[in-house]
Coordinates of C-alpha atoms in Angstrom, one line a residue:
Chain N
X950 CA -7.6 -152.5 -80.8
X951 CA -4.6 -154.6 -79.6
X952 CA -5.6 -157.3 -82.1
X953 CA -5.6 -154.8 -84.9
X954 CA -2.2 -153.5 -83.9
X955 CA -0.8 -157.1 -83.8
X956 CA -2.4 -158.1 -87.1
X957 CA 0.5 -157.2 -89.4
X958 CA 2.8 -159.4 -87.3
X959 CA 1.1 -162.4 -88.8
X960 CA 2.8 -161.6 -92.2
X961 CA 6.3 -162.7 -92.8
X962 CA 7.0 -159.8 -95.1
X963 CA 6.0 -157.3 -92.4
X964 CA 8.1 -158.8 -89.7
X965 CA 11.0 -158.8 -92.1
X966 CA 10.4 -155.2 -93.0
X967 CA 9.9 -154.2 -89.4
X968 CA 13.2 -155.9 -88.4
X969 CA 15.0 -154.1 -91.3
X970 CA 13.4 -150.7 -90.5
X971 CA 14.3 -150.9 -86.7
X972 CA 17.8 -152.0 -87.5
X973 CA 18.2 -149.4 -90.2
X974 CA 16.9 -146.7 -87.9
X975 CA 19.3 -147.6 -85.2
X976 CA 22.2 -147.8 -87.6
X977 CA 21.5 -144.4 -89.2
X978 CA 21.0 -143.0 -85.7
X979 CA 24.5 -144.2 -84.7
X980 CA 26.3 -142.9 -87.8
X981 CA 24.2 -139.7 -87.8
X982 CA 25.9 -138.6 -84.6
X983 CA 29.2 -138.2 -86.5
X984 CA 27.5 -136.8 -89.5
X985 CA 25.8 -133.9 -87.7
X986 CA 28.7 -133.2 -85.4
X987 CA 31.0 -132.9 -88.4
X988 CA 28.6 -130.4 -90.0
X989 CA 27.9 -132.7 -92.8
X990 CA 24.2 -133.2 -92.5
X991 CA 23.9 -132.7 -96.2
X992 CA 26.1 -135.7 -96.9
X993 CA 23.4 -138.3 -96.2
X994 CA 21.2 -136.6 -98.8
X995 CA 24.0 -136.4 -101.2
X996 CA 25.4 -139.9 -100.8
X997 CA 22.0 -141.5 -101.2
X998 CA 21.7 -139.7 -104.5
X999 CA 25.3 -140.7 -105.5
X1000 CA 24.6 -144.4 -104.6
X1001 CA 21.6 -144.2 -106.9
X1002 CA 24.1 -143.7 -109.8
X1003 CA 25.8 -146.9 -108.6
X1004 CA 22.4 -148.6 -108.4
X1005 CA 21.7 -147.8 -112.0
X1006 CA 25.2 -148.8 -113.2
X1007 CA 25.2 -152.2 -111.3
X1008 CA 21.7 -152.9 -112.7
X1009 CA 22.9 -152.3 -116.3
X1010 CA 26.1 -154.4 -116.1
X1011 CA 24.2 -157.0 -114.0
X1012 CA 26.6 -157.1 -111.0
X1013 CA 25.5 -157.5 -107.4
X1014 CA 23.7 -154.3 -106.2
X1015 CA 25.5 -154.2 -102.9
X1016 CA 28.9 -154.5 -104.6
X1017 CA 28.3 -152.1 -107.5
X1018 CA 26.4 -149.4 -105.6
X1019 CA 28.6 -149.9 -102.5
X1020 CA 31.8 -149.2 -104.4
X1021 CA 30.2 -146.3 -106.2
X1022 CA 29.0 -144.8 -103.0
X1023 CA 32.4 -145.3 -101.3
X1024 CA 34.2 -143.7 -104.2
X1025 CA 31.8 -140.7 -104.0
X1026 CA 32.2 -140.4 -100.2
X1027 CA 36.0 -140.5 -100.4
X1028 CA 36.0 -137.9 -103.2
X1029 CA 33.8 -135.6 -101.1
X1030 CA 36.1 -136.2 -98.1
X1031 CA 39.2 -135.5 -100.1
X1032 CA 37.9 -132.4 -101.7
X1033 CA 36.7 -131.1 -98.3
X1034 CA 40.0 -131.7 -96.6
X1035 CA 41.7 -129.6 -99.3
X1036 CA 39.7 -126.7 -97.8
X1037 CA 39.4 -124.9 -101.1
X1038 CA 35.8 -126.0 -101.5
X1039 CA 33.3 -126.4 -98.6
X1040 CA 31.8 -129.8 -97.8
X1041 CA 28.3 -128.6 -98.9
X1042 CA 29.6 -127.5 -102.3
X1043 CA 31.7 -130.7 -102.8
X1044 CA 28.7 -132.9 -101.9
X1045 CA 26.4 -130.8 -104.2
X1046 CA 28.7 -131.3 -107.2
X1047 CA 29.8 -134.9 -106.8
X1048 CA 26.6 -136.5 -105.7
X1049 CA 24.1 -134.7 -108.0
X1050 CA 26.4 -135.5 -110.9
X1051 CA 26.3 -139.1 -109.9
X1052 CA 22.5 -139.1 -109.5
X1053 CA 22.1 -137.5 -112.9
X1054 CA 24.4 -140.1 -114.4
X1055 CA 22.2 -142.8 -112.8
X1056 CA 19.0 -141.4 -114.3
X1057 CA 20.7 -141.1 -117.7
X1058 CA 21.9 -144.7 -117.6
X1059 CA 18.5 -146.0 -116.6
X1060 CA 16.8 -143.9 -119.3
X1061 CA 19.1 -145.2 -122.0
X1062 CA 19.5 -148.8 -121.0
X1063 CA 16.4 -149.5 -119.0
X1064 CA 16.2 -151.0 -115.4
X1065 CA 17.2 -154.7 -115.0
X1066 CA 17.6 -154.7 -111.2
X1067 CA 15.6 -153.7 -108.1
X1068 CA 12.5 -151.4 -108.6
X1069 CA 13.2 -147.8 -109.5
X1070 CA 10.4 -146.6 -107.3
X1071 CA 11.6 -148.6 -104.3
X1072 CA 15.0 -147.1 -104.7
X1073 CA 13.5 -143.6 -104.7
X1074 CA 10.8 -143.8 -102.0
X1075 CA 11.5 -147.1 -100.2
X1076 CA 9.4 -150.2 -99.9
X1077 CA 9.1 -153.2 -97.6
X1078 CA 7.6 -155.4 -100.3
X1079 CA 11.0 -156.1 -101.9
X1080 CA 12.9 -156.9 -98.7
X1081 CA 14.6 -160.3 -99.1
X1082 CA 16.3 -162.5 -96.6
X1083 CA 19.6 -161.4 -98.2
X1084 CA 18.7 -157.8 -97.5
X1085 CA 18.1 -158.5 -93.8
X1086 CA 21.4 -160.4 -93.4
X1087 CA 23.3 -157.7 -95.3
X1088 CA 21.8 -155.1 -92.9
X1089 CA 22.7 -157.3 -89.8
X1090 CA 26.2 -157.7 -91.1
X1091 CA 26.7 -154.0 -91.8
X1092 CA 25.2 -153.0 -88.4
X1093 CA 27.6 -155.4 -86.6
X1094 CA 30.5 -154.0 -88.6
X1095 CA 29.5 -150.4 -87.9
X1096 CA 29.1 -151.0 -84.2
X1097 CA 32.5 -152.8 -84.1
X1098 CA 34.2 -149.9 -86.0
X1099 CA 32.7 -147.3 -83.6
X1100 CA 33.6 -149.3 -80.5
X1101 CA 37.2 -150.0 -81.6
X1102 CA 37.8 -146.5 -82.7
X1103 CA 35.7 -144.6 -80.2
X1104 CA 38.4 -142.3 -78.8
X1105 CA 40.0 -141.5 -82.2
X1106 CA 36.6 -140.8 -83.8
X1107 CA 35.6 -138.6 -80.9
X1108 CA 38.8 -136.6 -81.1
X1109 CA 38.8 -136.4 -84.9
X1110 CA 35.2 -135.2 -84.9
X1111 CA 35.8 -132.6 -82.2
X1112 CA 39.1 -131.2 -83.4
X1113 CA 40.7 -132.9 -86.4
X1114 CA 43.7 -130.7 -86.5
X1115 CA 44.7 -131.3 -82.9
X1116 CA 43.8 -135.0 -83.2
X1117 CA 46.1 -135.3 -86.1
X1118 CA 49.1 -134.0 -84.2
X1119 CA 48.1 -136.0 -81.1
X1120 CA 48.7 -139.4 -82.7
X1121 CA 45.2 -140.0 -84.2
X1122 CA 45.2 -141.3 -87.7
X1123 CA 42.5 -138.8 -88.8
X1124 CA 42.7 -139.5 -92.6
X1125 CA 42.3 -143.3 -92.0
X1126 CA 39.4 -142.7 -89.6
X1127 CA 37.7 -140.4 -92.0
X1128 CA 37.9 -143.0 -94.7
X1129 CA 36.6 -145.7 -92.3
X1130 CA 33.7 -143.4 -91.4
X1131 CA 32.9 -142.8 -95.0
X1132 CA 32.9 -146.6 -95.6
X1133 CA 30.4 -147.3 -92.9
X1134 CA 28.3 -144.4 -93.9
X1135 CA 28.2 -145.6 -97.5
X1136 CA 27.4 -149.1 -96.4
X1137 CA 24.7 -147.9 -94.0
X1138 CA 23.0 -145.8 -96.8
X1139 CA 23.3 -148.7 -99.2
X1140 CA 21.7 -151.2 -96.8
X1141 CA 18.8 -148.8 -95.9
X1142 CA 18.2 -147.4 -99.4
X1143 CA 15.6 -149.8 -100.6
X1144 CA 13.5 -149.6 -97.5
X1145 CA 13.7 -145.9 -96.8
X1146 CA 14.4 -144.6 -100.2
X1147 CA 16.9 -142.2 -101.8
X1148 CA 14.8 -139.2 -101.2
X1149 CA 14.3 -139.8 -97.5
X1150 CA 17.4 -141.6 -96.1
X1151 CA 19.1 -138.3 -95.2
X1152 CA 16.4 -137.6 -92.6
X1153 CA 17.0 -140.9 -90.8
X1154 CA 20.7 -139.9 -90.4
X1155 CA 20.0 -136.4 -89.2
X1156 CA 16.7 -136.4 -87.1
X1157 CA 17.6 -138.9 -84.3
X1158 CA 21.1 -137.3 -83.9
X1159 CA 19.7 -133.8 -83.7
X1160 CA 17.0 -134.9 -81.1
X1161 CA 19.7 -136.7 -79.1
X1162 CA 21.9 -133.6 -79.1
X1163 CA 19.0 -131.6 -77.8
X1164 CA 18.6 -134.1 -74.9
X1165 CA 22.2 -134.5 -73.7
X1166 CA 25.5 -132.7 -73.4
X1167 CA 27.6 -135.9 -73.3
X1168 CA 29.0 -137.6 -76.4
X1169 CA 28.7 -141.2 -75.2
X1170 CA 25.1 -140.6 -74.1
X1171 CA 24.3 -139.0 -77.4
X1172 CA 25.6 -142.1 -79.3
X1173 CA 23.3 -144.6 -77.6
X1174 CA 20.4 -142.1 -77.4
X1175 CA 20.5 -141.4 -81.1
X1176 CA 20.8 -145.1 -81.9
X1177 CA 17.8 -145.9 -79.7
X1178 CA 15.7 -143.0 -81.1
X1179 CA 16.5 -144.1 -84.7
X1180 CA 15.4 -147.6 -83.9
X1181 CA 12.2 -146.4 -82.3
X1182 CA 11.4 -144.2 -85.3
X1183 CA 12.0 -147.2 -87.6
X1184 CA 9.7 -149.5 -85.5
X1185 CA 6.9 -147.0 -85.0
X1186 CA 7.1 -145.6 -88.6
X1187 CA 6.9 -149.1 -90.1
X1188 CA 3.8 -150.0 -88.0
X1189 CA 2.2 -146.7 -89.0
X1190 CA 3.1 -147.4 -92.7
X1191 CA 1.1 -150.6 -92.5
X1192 CA -1.9 -149.2 -90.8
X1193 CA -2.1 -146.0 -92.8
X1194 CA -1.0 -147.6 -96.1
X1195 CA 1.6 -145.0 -96.7
X1196 CA 5.2 -145.8 -98.0
X1197 CA 7.5 -147.0 -95.2
X1198 CA 10.2 -144.4 -95.6
X1199 CA 7.7 -141.6 -95.5
X1200 CA 6.2 -142.7 -92.2
X1201 CA 9.7 -143.4 -90.6
X1202 CA 10.7 -139.8 -91.4
X1203 CA 7.4 -138.3 -90.3
X1204 CA 7.7 -140.2 -87.0
X1205 CA 11.2 -138.7 -86.5
X1206 CA 9.9 -135.3 -87.4
X1207 CA 7.1 -135.6 -84.9
X1208 CA 9.6 -136.6 -82.2
X1209 CA 11.8 -133.6 -83.1
X1210 CA 8.8 -131.3 -82.7
X1211 CA 7.8 -132.8 -79.4
X1212 CA 11.3 -132.4 -78.0
X1213 CA 11.6 -128.9 -79.4
X1214 CA 8.3 -127.9 -77.7
X1215 CA 9.0 -129.6 -74.3
X1216 CA 12.5 -128.1 -74.1
X1217 CA 11.3 -124.6 -75.0
X1218 CA 13.4 -124.4 -78.2
X1219 CA 16.5 -123.2 -76.4
X1220 CA 18.3 -126.5 -76.8
X1221 CA 18.1 -126.2 -80.6
X1222 CA 21.2 -123.9 -80.2
X1223 CA 23.2 -127.0 -79.2
X1224 CA 22.9 -128.3 -82.7
X1225 CA 24.6 -125.3 -84.3
X1226 CA 28.1 -126.5 -85.3
X1227 CA 30.0 -123.3 -84.6
X1228 CA 28.8 -120.6 -82.4
X1229 CA 30.6 -117.8 -80.6
X1230 CA 32.1 -118.9 -77.3
X1231 CA 30.8 -117.4 -74.1
X1232 CA 31.6 -113.8 -73.4
X1233 CA 35.1 -113.1 -72.1
X1234 CA 37.1 -110.0 -71.7
X1235 CA 39.7 -109.5 -74.4
X1236 CA 42.8 -107.7 -73.1
X1237 CA 44.8 -105.8 -75.7
X1238 CA 48.5 -105.7 -75.4
Chain K
X1223 CA 68.0 -117.8 -81.5
X1224 CA 71.3 -119.6 -81.3
X1225 CA 71.9 -122.5 -83.6
X1226 CA 72.1 -125.7 -81.6
X1227 CA 74.5 -128.5 -82.1
X1228 CA 73.1 -131.6 -83.7
X1229 CA 70.9 -133.6 -81.3
X1230 CA 70.7 -130.7 -78.8
X1231 CA 67.5 -129.3 -80.2
X1232 CA 63.9 -130.5 -79.8
X1233 CA 62.9 -129.0 -83.1
X1234 CA 65.0 -127.0 -85.6
X1235 CA 63.6 -125.1 -88.5
X1236 CA 66.4 -124.3 -91.0
X1237 CA 66.1 -121.7 -93.8
X1238 CA 62.5 -122.8 -94.2
X1239 CA 60.2 -121.0 -96.7
X1240 CA 56.4 -121.7 -96.8
X1241 CA 53.3 -120.3 -98.4
X1242 CA 49.9 -121.0 -99.7
X1243 CA 49.0 -121.1 -103.4
X1244 CA 52.2 -119.5 -104.4
X1245 CA 51.9 -116.6 -101.9
X1246 CA 54.9 -116.7 -99.5
X1247 CA 54.0 -116.6 -95.8
X1248 CA 57.4 -117.5 -94.3
X1249 CA 60.7 -116.8 -96.0
X1250 CA 64.1 -118.3 -94.9
X1251 CA 63.1 -118.8 -91.3
X1252 CA 65.5 -120.2 -88.8
X1253 CA 64.3 -121.2 -85.4
X1254 CA 65.5 -123.7 -82.9
X1255 CA 63.6 -124.9 -79.8
X1256 CA 65.8 -126.4 -77.1
X1257 CA 65.0 -128.4 -74.1
X1258 CA 63.3 -126.2 -71.4
X1259 CA 63.0 -123.2 -73.7
X1260 CA 60.2 -120.8 -73.1
X1261 CA 59.7 -118.8 -76.3
X1262 CA 57.1 -116.2 -77.3
X1263 CA 56.5 -115.5 -81.0
X1264 CA 55.1 -112.0 -81.6
X1265 CA 53.9 -110.5 -84.8
X1266 CA 50.8 -108.9 -86.3
X1267 CA 47.9 -110.9 -87.9
X1268 CA 49.1 -112.5 -91.1
X1269 CA 52.8 -112.5 -90.0
X1270 CA 53.0 -116.3 -90.3
X1271 CA 52.7 -117.2 -86.6
X1272 CA 50.2 -120.0 -87.1
X1273 CA 52.1 -121.2 -90.2
X1274 CA 55.2 -121.4 -88.0
X1275 CA 53.3 -123.5 -85.4
X1276 CA 52.2 -125.8 -88.2
X1277 CA 55.7 -126.3 -89.3
X1278 CA 56.8 -127.1 -85.8
X1279 CA 53.8 -129.5 -85.4
X1280 CA 54.6 -131.2 -88.7
X1281 CA 51.1 -130.6 -90.1
X1282 CA 52.7 -128.6 -92.9
X1283 CA 56.1 -129.0 -94.6
X1284 CA 58.3 -126.2 -95.8
X1285 CA 58.5 -125.7 -99.6
X1286 CA 62.2 -125.0 -99.1
X1287 CA 64.5 -125.6 -96.2
X1288 CA 63.9 -128.3 -93.5
X1289 CA 62.4 -129.0 -90.1
X1290 CA 64.0 -131.6 -88.0
X1291 CA 62.8 -133.1 -84.7
X1292 CA 64.4 -135.1 -82.0
X1293 CA 63.3 -138.7 -82.7
X1294 CA 60.4 -139.7 -80.5
X1295 CA 59.6 -136.2 -79.5
X1296 CA 56.2 -135.8 -77.8
X1297 CA 54.5 -132.5 -78.8
X1298 CA 51.2 -131.3 -77.5
X1299 CA 49.2 -128.4 -79.0
X1300 CA 46.7 -126.1 -77.4
X1301 CA 44.5 -124.4 -80.1
X1302 CA 43.0 -120.9 -80.1
X1303 CA 39.7 -120.8 -78.2
X1304 CA 38.1 -119.0 -81.2
X1305 CA 38.6 -122.1 -83.3
X1306 CA 36.8 -124.5 -81.0
X1307 CA 33.2 -125.8 -81.6
X1308 CA 31.8 -125.0 -78.2
X1309 CA 28.5 -126.7 -79.0
X1310 CA 30.2 -130.1 -79.2
X1311 CA 28.6 -132.5 -76.7
X1312 CA 31.6 -133.2 -74.4
X1313 CA 32.1 -132.6 -70.7
X1314 CA 35.4 -131.2 -69.4
X1315 CA 36.6 -134.6 -68.2
X1316 CA 35.7 -136.2 -71.6
X1317 CA 37.6 -133.4 -73.4
X1318 CA 40.7 -133.9 -71.2
X1319 CA 40.6 -137.6 -71.7
X1320 CA 41.0 -137.1 -75.5
X1321 CA 44.7 -136.6 -74.6
X1322 CA 44.8 -140.4 -74.2
X1323 CA 44.3 -142.0 -77.6
X1324 CA 46.1 -145.3 -77.2
X1325 CA 43.6 -147.2 -75.2
X1326 CA 41.1 -149.1 -77.4
X1327 CA 38.2 -149.4 -75.0
X1328 CA 35.9 -146.3 -75.1
X1329 CA 35.5 -145.9 -71.3
X1330 CA 38.4 -144.7 -69.2
X1331 CA 40.4 -147.0 -66.9
X1332 CA 40.5 -146.3 -63.2
X1333 CA 44.1 -145.1 -63.6
X1334 CA 43.0 -142.7 -66.4
X1335 CA 40.1 -141.3 -64.3
X1336 CA 42.6 -140.7 -61.4
X1337 CA 45.0 -139.0 -63.7
X1338 CA 42.4 -136.7 -65.3
X1339 CA 41.2 -135.8 -61.8
X1340 CA 44.7 -135.1 -60.7
X1341 CA 45.5 -132.9 -63.7
X1342 CA 42.2 -130.9 -63.4
X1343 CA 42.9 -130.4 -59.7
X1344 CA 46.4 -129.1 -60.4
X1345 CA 45.0 -126.6 -62.9
X1346 CA 42.4 -125.4 -60.4
X1347 CA 39.3 -126.8 -62.3
X1348 CA 39.0 -130.1 -60.4
X1349 CA 35.4 -129.5 -59.5
X1350 CA 34.4 -128.8 -63.2
X1351 CA 35.0 -132.2 -64.7
X1352 CA 31.3 -133.0 -65.2
X1353 CA 30.4 -129.6 -66.7
X1354 CA 29.8 -129.1 -70.4
X1355 CA 32.8 -127.3 -72.1
X1356 CA 30.6 -124.2 -72.9
X1357 CA 29.8 -123.6 -69.3
X1358 CA 33.5 -122.6 -68.5
X1359 CA 35.0 -119.1 -68.5
X1360 CA 37.7 -118.3 -71.1
X1361 CA 40.5 -118.9 -68.6
X1362 CA 39.0 -122.2 -67.5
X1363 CA 38.5 -123.3 -71.1
X1364 CA 42.2 -122.6 -71.7
X1365 CA 43.2 -124.6 -68.6
X1366 CA 41.0 -127.5 -69.8
X1367 CA 43.0 -127.7 -73.1
X1368 CA 46.3 -127.4 -71.2
X1369 CA 45.1 -130.3 -69.1
X1370 CA 44.4 -132.3 -72.2
X1371 CA 47.9 -131.5 -73.5
X1372 CA 49.5 -132.4 -70.2
X1373 CA 47.9 -135.8 -70.3
X1374 CA 50.2 -136.6 -73.2
X1375 CA 53.2 -135.8 -71.0
X1376 CA 54.7 -133.5 -73.7
X1377 CA 58.4 -132.5 -74.0
X1378 CA 57.2 -129.5 -76.1
X1379 CA 54.0 -127.6 -75.6
X1380 CA 52.9 -125.3 -78.5
X1381 CA 50.1 -122.8 -77.8
X1382 CA 48.3 -120.5 -80.2
X1383 CA 47.4 -117.2 -78.6
X1384 CA 46.8 -118.7 -75.1
X1385 CA 45.8 -115.4 -73.5
X1386 CA 43.5 -114.2 -76.3
X1387 CA 40.0 -113.7 -75.0
X1388 CA 40.8 -114.2 -71.3
X1389 CA 40.6 -111.5 -68.5
X1390 CA 43.6 -109.9 -66.8
X1391 CA 43.5 -112.2 -63.7
X1392 CA 43.3 -115.3 -65.9
X1393 CA 46.2 -114.1 -68.0
X1394 CA 48.4 -113.7 -65.0
X1395 CA 47.4 -117.1 -63.7
X1396 CA 48.1 -118.6 -67.1
X1397 CA 51.6 -117.1 -67.2
X1398 CA 52.4 -118.4 -63.7
X1399 CA 51.1 -121.9 -64.7
X1400 CA 53.2 -121.9 -67.9
X1401 CA 56.3 -120.8 -65.9
X1402 CA 55.7 -123.7 -63.5
X1403 CA 55.4 -126.2 -66.3
X1404 CA 58.6 -124.8 -67.9
X1405 CA 60.4 -125.2 -64.5
X1406 CA 59.3 -128.8 -64.5
X1407 CA 61.1 -129.4 -67.8
X1408 CA 58.4 -128.7 -70.5
X1409 CA 59.7 -126.6 -73.4
X1410 CA 57.0 -124.1 -74.3
X1411 CA 56.4 -122.0 -77.4
X1412 CA 53.5 -119.6 -77.6
X1413 CA 52.3 -117.1 -80.1
X1414 CA 50.9 -113.8 -78.9
X1415 CA 50.1 -110.4 -80.0
X1416 CA 50.0 -109.1 -76.4
X1417 CA 53.4 -107.3 -76.1
X1418 CA 53.0 -105.8 -72.6
X1419 CA 50.8 -108.4 -70.9
X1420 CA 52.6 -111.5 -72.1
X1421 CA 55.6 -111.1 -74.3
X1422 CA 57.5 -108.8 -72.0
X1423 CA 57.3 -111.4 -69.2
X1424 CA 58.8 -114.3 -71.3
X1425 CA 62.5 -115.2 -71.2
X1426 CA 62.9 -115.4 -75.0
X1427 CA 61.1 -113.7 -77.9
X1428 CA 61.0 -114.1 -81.7
X1429 CA 59.6 -111.1 -83.7
X1430 CA 58.0 -112.5 -86.9
X1431 CA 56.8 -110.8 -90.0
X1432 CA 57.1 -113.3 -92.8
X1433 CA 60.7 -113.7 -91.6
X1434 CA 62.4 -113.6 -88.3
X1435 CA 63.0 -109.9 -87.6
X1436 CA 64.8 -110.4 -84.3
X1437 CA 65.2 -113.1 -81.7
X1438 CA 66.5 -113.0 -78.1
X1439 CA 65.6 -111.7 -74.7
X1440 CA 62.7 -109.2 -74.5
X1441 CA 65.1 -106.3 -73.9
X1442 CA 66.7 -107.2 -77.3
X1443 CA 63.4 -107.7 -79.2
X1444 CA 61.1 -105.1 -77.7
X1445 CA 62.8 -102.1 -79.2
X1446 CA 61.3 -99.3 -81.3
X1447 CA 63.1 -100.4 -84.5
X1448 CA 62.3 -104.1 -84.2
X1449 CA 58.6 -103.4 -83.4
X1450 CA 58.3 -100.9 -86.3
X1451 CA 59.8 -103.5 -88.7
X1452 CA 57.5 -106.2 -87.3
X1453 CA 54.2 -104.4 -86.9
X1454 CA 54.7 -101.7 -89.5
X1455 CA 53.9 -98.8 -87.1
X1456 CA 56.1 -96.7 -84.9
X1457 CA 56.0 -97.7 -81.2
X1458 CA 57.7 -96.1 -78.2
X1459 CA 59.3 -98.4 -75.6
X1460 CA 59.8 -97.3 -72.0
X1461 CA 61.5 -99.2 -69.3
X1462 CA 59.5 -99.9 -66.1
X1463 CA 61.0 -101.9 -63.2
X1464 CA 63.5 -103.3 -65.6
X1465 CA 60.9 -104.4 -68.2
X1466 CA 60.1 -102.9 -71.5
X1467 CA 56.6 -101.3 -71.8
X1468 CA 55.3 -100.6 -75.3
X1469 CA 53.4 -97.4 -76.1
X1470 CA 51.4 -97.3 -79.3
X1471 CA 52.7 -94.3 -81.1
X1472 CA 50.2 -94.3 -83.9
X1473 CA 49.3 -90.8 -85.0
X1474 CA 45.5 -91.2 -85.3
X1475 CA 43.6 -88.7 -87.5
X1476 CA 40.9 -88.8 -84.8
X1477 CA 43.4 -87.7 -82.2
X1478 CA 44.7 -84.9 -84.4
X1479 CA 41.1 -83.7 -84.9
X1480 CA 40.4 -83.8 -81.1
X1481 CA 43.6 -81.9 -80.2
X1482 CA 43.3 -79.3 -83.1

């Protein structure tokens, strides 16, 4: 039994994939906290599709995938953030318009010009086969950068996520922090796209953070808990992927979904209310003048 | 409101007009907040109270006119409770600590922990620092945000409907607390729709309805003619123990039917 479980660790490609999946899970778990607390759960789904447009464009003009798709994703994220801050269009509508248009453009470009870069299927559904040493180092670099950004801007990010208007008048540079968060979000999706896939990356952003929110009422605890849960889902999901011969992204997401179901059942479902972004405050007596 | 000499005011709004998408909200507004002022802005929903706060805060700029602030002025803002995401995962102490944004390290220093405890104690919620923000009553939640504001050591405290959604006892406590802070030198401007419970107790009032209808002591502002121009409905004003008391004089069709 133990020998069978350890069997895949003899393969370099698996160890590389496992490292990437664990790191990617932790990274998405960390960023996911800000995503769900800002009521932008849909952004992971949208941005991964937007980055697919950049994936196609960089493939056609033969420039580095990380550079091309990264710039494309960042431009999409900043466009979403800008449109949303204008308050005329909600975040969900802005994400829906900008990112699906970008995805459609990517599909059109690949159909017309053909794919010259990484596998189309890998980009859509994720694969550990194509993980290179460069991918691993890119992910390590992006993870270190993200942790540094969150650590150095912890107070500002917390305030701007809780109450951006008050943070803005209290000396927090909210617009700059929003842009920084969009940058690390784009980079995180970019680095995890080929292993988890366009269609599933959103779940790795949302599920660990939602589960962590159900388990704690403290922001600092939620950050490390979500990171740890994301990493565990990546590790377990990747092992299951090998043994069940199912795509890696699929098993990582299913592991997270199972964890969510277990926590939901053990906490009686009541804690799911915590994940609602806005909810009427506790009852209080209103006194008319 | 008297016009202050240059440099005498904390914030001065001069002939400011402001609106959204071409719809005017404020027209030709003049308002000056001096050191140690305690001002209540009264007006119905949509009268421009929140827009006025935004101009004072500097988050919006007037389309015409100007807003000038004393250089280096520290302003703190307490939002309406209704606008807060109460499901956000923060404890009371974590929320108050948001008032300190300059330190880079995520965790609070010993001095910050001591200061948070001191401010919470002063506001009577010293034993609630470890609670989640949703577990507090309306009055306690308002105190928590005042504590966060005080951590900034403000010269001017702006509050949006601070007594909305709190019970009578909490409203009285809140007014006493604000009076204490004002005595200690903090200038305060609050918006309120509560004429009897809040506005009548404040030293200075501004009646607002797209423009400043009247400004001065409650006795000068809480009058039938000013209130009718501000709220668009006739109101009767009685004097009780030297304070104006507003009676809603609305001629309800339901009332007419009952008394017919």
